mmCIF file of C-alpha atoms in Angstrom:
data_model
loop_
_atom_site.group_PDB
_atom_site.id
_atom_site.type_symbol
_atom_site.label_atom_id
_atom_site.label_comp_id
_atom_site.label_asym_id
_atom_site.label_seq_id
_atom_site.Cartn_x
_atom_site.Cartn_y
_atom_site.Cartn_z
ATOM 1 C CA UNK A 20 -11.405 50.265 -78.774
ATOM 2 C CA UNK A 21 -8.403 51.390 -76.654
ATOM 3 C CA UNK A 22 -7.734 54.181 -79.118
ATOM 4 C CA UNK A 23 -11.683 55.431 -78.619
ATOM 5 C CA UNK A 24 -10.220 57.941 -75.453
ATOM 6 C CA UNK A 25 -7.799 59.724 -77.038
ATOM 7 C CA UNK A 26 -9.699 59.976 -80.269
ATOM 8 C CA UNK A 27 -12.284 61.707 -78.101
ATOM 9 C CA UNK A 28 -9.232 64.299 -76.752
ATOM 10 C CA UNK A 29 -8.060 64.984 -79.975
ATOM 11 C CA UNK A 30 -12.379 65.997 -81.134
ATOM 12 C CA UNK A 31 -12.553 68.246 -77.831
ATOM 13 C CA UNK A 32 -9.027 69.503 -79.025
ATOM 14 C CA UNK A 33 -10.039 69.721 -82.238
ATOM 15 C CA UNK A 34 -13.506 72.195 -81.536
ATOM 16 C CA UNK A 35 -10.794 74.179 -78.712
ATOM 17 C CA UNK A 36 -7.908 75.090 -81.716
ATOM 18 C CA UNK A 37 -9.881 75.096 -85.372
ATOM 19 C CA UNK A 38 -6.746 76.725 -86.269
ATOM 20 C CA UNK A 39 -4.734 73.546 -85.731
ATOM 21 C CA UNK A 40 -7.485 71.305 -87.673
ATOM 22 C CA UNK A 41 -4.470 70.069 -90.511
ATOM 23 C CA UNK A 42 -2.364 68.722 -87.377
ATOM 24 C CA UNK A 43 -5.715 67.429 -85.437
ATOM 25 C CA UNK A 44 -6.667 65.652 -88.389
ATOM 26 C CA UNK A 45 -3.364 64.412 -89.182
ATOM 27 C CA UNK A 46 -2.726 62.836 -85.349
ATOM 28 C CA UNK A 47 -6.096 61.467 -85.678
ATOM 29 C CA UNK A 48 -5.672 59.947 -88.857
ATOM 30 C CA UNK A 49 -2.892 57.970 -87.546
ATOM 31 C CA UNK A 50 -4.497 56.839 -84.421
ATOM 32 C CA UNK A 51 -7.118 55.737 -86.378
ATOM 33 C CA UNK A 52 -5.426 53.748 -88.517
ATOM 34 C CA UNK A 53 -2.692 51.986 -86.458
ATOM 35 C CA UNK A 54 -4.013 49.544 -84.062
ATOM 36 C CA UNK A 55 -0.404 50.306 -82.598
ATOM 37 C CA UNK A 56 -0.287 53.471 -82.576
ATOM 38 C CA UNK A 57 1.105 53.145 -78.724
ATOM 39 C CA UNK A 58 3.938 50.755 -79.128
ATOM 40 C CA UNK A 59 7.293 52.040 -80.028
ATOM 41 C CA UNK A 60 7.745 49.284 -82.156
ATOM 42 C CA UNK A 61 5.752 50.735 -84.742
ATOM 43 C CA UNK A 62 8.056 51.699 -87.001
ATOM 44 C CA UNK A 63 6.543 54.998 -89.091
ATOM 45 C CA UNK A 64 5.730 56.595 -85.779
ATOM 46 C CA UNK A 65 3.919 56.271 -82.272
ATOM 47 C CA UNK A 66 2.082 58.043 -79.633
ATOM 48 C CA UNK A 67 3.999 59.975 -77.109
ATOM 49 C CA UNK A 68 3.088 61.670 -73.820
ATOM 50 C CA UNK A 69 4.697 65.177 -72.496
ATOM 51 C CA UNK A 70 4.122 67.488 -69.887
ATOM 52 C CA UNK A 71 4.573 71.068 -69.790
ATOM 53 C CA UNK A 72 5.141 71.674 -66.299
ATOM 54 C CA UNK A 73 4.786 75.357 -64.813
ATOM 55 C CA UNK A 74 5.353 76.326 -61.663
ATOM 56 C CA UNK A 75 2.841 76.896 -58.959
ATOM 57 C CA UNK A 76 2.542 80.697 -59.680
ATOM 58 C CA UNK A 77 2.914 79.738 -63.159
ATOM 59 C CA UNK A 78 5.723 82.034 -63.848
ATOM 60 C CA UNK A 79 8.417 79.186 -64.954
ATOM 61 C CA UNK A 80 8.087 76.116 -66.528
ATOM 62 C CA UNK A 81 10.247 72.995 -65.722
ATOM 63 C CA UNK A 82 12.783 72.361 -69.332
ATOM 64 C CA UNK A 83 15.012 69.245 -70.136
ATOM 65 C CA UNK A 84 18.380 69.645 -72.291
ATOM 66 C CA UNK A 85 17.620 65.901 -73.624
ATOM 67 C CA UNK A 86 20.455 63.855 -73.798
ATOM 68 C CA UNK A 87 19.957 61.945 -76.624
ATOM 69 C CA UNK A 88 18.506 65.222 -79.286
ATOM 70 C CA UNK A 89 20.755 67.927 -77.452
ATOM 71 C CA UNK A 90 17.952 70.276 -77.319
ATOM 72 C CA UNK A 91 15.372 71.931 -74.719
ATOM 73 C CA UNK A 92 12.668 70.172 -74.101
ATOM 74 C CA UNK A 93 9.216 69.660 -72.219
ATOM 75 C CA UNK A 94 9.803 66.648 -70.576
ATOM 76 C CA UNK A 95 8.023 62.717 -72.024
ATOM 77 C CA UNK A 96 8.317 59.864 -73.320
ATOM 78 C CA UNK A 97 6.904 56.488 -74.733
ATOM 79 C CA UNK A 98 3.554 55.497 -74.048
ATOM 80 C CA UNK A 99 5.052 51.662 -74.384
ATOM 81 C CA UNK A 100 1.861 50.472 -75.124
ATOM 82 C CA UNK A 101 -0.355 52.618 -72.826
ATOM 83 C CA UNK A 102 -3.535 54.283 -74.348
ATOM 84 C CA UNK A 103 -4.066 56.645 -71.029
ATOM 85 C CA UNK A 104 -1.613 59.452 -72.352
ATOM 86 C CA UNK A 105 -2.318 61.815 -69.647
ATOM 87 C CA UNK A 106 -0.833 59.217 -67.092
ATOM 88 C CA UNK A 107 2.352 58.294 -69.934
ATOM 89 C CA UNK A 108 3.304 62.535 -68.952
ATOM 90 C CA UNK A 109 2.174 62.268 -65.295
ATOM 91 C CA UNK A 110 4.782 58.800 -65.644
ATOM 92 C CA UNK A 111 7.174 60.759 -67.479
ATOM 93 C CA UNK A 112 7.467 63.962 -65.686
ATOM 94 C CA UNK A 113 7.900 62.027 -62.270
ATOM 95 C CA UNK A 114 11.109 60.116 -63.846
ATOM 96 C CA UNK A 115 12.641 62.388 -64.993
ATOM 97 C CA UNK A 116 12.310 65.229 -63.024
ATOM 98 C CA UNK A 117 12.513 63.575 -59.509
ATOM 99 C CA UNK A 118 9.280 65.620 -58.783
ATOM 100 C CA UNK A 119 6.130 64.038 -57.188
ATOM 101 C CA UNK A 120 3.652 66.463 -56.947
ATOM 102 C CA UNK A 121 1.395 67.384 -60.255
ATOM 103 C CA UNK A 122 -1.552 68.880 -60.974
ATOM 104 C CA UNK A 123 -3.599 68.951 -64.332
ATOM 105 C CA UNK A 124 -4.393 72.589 -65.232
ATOM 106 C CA UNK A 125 -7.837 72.501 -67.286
ATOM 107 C CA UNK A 126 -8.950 69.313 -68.989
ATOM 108 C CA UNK A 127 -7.656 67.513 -71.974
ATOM 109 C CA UNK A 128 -5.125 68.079 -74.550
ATOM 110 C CA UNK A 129 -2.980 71.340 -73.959
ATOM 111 C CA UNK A 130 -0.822 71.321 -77.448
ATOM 112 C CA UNK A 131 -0.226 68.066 -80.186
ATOM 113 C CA UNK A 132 3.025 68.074 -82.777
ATOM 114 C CA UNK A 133 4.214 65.963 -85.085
ATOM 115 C CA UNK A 134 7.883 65.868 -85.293
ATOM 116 C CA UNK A 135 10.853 63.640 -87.113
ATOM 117 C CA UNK A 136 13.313 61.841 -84.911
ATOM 118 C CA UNK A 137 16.365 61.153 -86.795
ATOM 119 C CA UNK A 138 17.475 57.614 -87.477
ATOM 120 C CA UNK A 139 19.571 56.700 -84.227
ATOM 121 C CA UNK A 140 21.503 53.010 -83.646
ATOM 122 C CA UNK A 141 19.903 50.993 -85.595
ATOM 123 C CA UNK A 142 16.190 52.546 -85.183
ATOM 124 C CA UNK A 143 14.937 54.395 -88.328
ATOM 125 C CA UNK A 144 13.854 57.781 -88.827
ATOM 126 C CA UNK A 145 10.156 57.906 -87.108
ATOM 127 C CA UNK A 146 7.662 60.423 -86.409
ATOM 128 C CA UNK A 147 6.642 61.221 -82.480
ATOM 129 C CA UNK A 148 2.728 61.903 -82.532
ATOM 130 C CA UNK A 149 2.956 63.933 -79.190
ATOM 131 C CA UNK A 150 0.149 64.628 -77.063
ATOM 132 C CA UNK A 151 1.150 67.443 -74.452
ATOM 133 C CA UNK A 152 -0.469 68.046 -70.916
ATOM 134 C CA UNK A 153 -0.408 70.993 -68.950
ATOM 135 C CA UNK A 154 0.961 70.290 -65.529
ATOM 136 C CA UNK A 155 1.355 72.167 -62.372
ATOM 137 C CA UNK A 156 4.156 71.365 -59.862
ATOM 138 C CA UNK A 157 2.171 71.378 -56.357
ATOM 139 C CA UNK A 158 4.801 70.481 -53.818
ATOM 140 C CA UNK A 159 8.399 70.794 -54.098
ATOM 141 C CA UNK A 160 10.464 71.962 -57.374
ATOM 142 C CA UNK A 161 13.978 70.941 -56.496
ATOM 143 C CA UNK A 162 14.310 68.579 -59.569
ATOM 144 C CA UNK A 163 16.738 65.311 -60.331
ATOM 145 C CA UNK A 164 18.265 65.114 -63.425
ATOM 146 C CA UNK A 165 18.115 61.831 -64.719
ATOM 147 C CA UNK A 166 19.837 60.020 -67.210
ATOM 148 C CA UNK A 167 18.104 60.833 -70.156
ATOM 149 C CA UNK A 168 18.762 64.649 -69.840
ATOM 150 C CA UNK A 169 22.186 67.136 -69.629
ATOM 151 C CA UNK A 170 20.340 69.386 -67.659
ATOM 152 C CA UNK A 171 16.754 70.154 -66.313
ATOM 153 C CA UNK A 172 15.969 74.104 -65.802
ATOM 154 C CA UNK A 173 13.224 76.186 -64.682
ATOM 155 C CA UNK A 174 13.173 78.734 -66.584
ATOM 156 C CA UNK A 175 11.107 81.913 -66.666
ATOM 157 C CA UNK A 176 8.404 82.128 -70.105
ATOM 158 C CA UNK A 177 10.424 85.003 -71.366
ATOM 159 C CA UNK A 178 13.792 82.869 -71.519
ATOM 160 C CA UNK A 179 12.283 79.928 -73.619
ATOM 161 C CA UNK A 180 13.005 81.583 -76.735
ATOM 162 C CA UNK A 181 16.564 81.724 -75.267
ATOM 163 C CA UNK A 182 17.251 78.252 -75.058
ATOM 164 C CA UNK A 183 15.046 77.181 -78.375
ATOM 165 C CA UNK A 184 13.788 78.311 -81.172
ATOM 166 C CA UNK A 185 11.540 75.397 -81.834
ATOM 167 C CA UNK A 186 7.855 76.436 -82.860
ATOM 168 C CA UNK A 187 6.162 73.948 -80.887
ATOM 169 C CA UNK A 188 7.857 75.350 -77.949
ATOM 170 C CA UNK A 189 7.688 78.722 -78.538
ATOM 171 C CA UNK A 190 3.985 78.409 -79.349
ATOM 172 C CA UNK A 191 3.319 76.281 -76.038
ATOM 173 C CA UNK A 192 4.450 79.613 -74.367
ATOM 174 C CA UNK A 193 1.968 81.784 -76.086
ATOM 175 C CA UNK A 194 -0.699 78.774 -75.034
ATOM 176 C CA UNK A 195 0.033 79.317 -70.920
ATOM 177 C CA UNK A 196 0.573 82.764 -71.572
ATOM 178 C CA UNK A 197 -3.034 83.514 -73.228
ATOM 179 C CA UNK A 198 -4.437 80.775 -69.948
ATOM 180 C CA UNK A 199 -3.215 83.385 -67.974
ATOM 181 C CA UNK A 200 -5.231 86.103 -69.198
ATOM 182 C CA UNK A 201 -8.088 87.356 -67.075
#
């Protein structure tokens, strides 16, 4: 089953963060059940990949002001159909950052939400099942910003709570912060 790999990320996510079992169990559920889980088309919801990219002293991490939610961001996208998520944010990060250079920091899964995205021309209100991977930028960090963002910012941990509120974003900092402890 193409859905078998991540089901196995979300399990070794799952036995990692017993404190997020409701979400894990949730994302799971709905892999599970929807053969489709990875096309866009679905209509209730679909799989999406994201990276949260630090820096290579891991001091900063790499922020989109999305253009089409007018918020800060990790950067991601649509899988479009493909079940390797990890290479959907390693896709994703490269487009629209303009950076080449990546490396995975530990293995698997680094954060999941579940979030509404309003109703927008013509597409219906839909739920992103978002699997996020810790990236590190290994070569250059002079970024593009492409169309699908007002801005792109590195910005240091401490200002991410300056630029969003969001809880999924705000806990993603408390994530790379507590990877960071000896």
């Amino acid at each position: 089953m193409h859905r078998q790999p991540l089901l196995d990320q979300l399990a070794a996510y799952a036995a990692k963060h017993p404190d997020e079992t409701e979400t894990v169990q949730r994302f799971a559920g709905f892999v599970a059940a929807e053969a489709d889980c990875f096309e866009r088309s679905l209509a209730i919801g679909h799989v999406t990949g994201s990276a949260w990219i630090v820096s290579a002293d891991g001091s900063q991490v790499l922020l989109t002001h999305h253009a089409k939610l007018d918020r800060w961001l990790q950067l991601g996208g649509h899988a479009d159909g493909d079940p390797d998520v990890l290479a959907v944010a390693l896709k994703e990060a490269r487009e629209e950052s303009g950076l080449s250079d990546f490396e995975p920091v530990g293995s698997g899964i680094f954060d999941l939400d579940i979030h509404p995205i309003p109703a927008r021309k013509g597409d219906p209100e839909h739920l992103h099942y978002d699997v996020r991977y810790l990236l590190r930028a290994t070569g250059s960090t002079a970024y593009t910003v492409s169309d699908e963002s007002h801005d792109l910012r590195w910005v240091p941990l401490d200002g991410v709570a300056e630029l969003t509120g969001e809880e999924s974003m705000l806990r993603m900092v408390e994530k790379w912060r507590i990877s960071l402890l000896p």
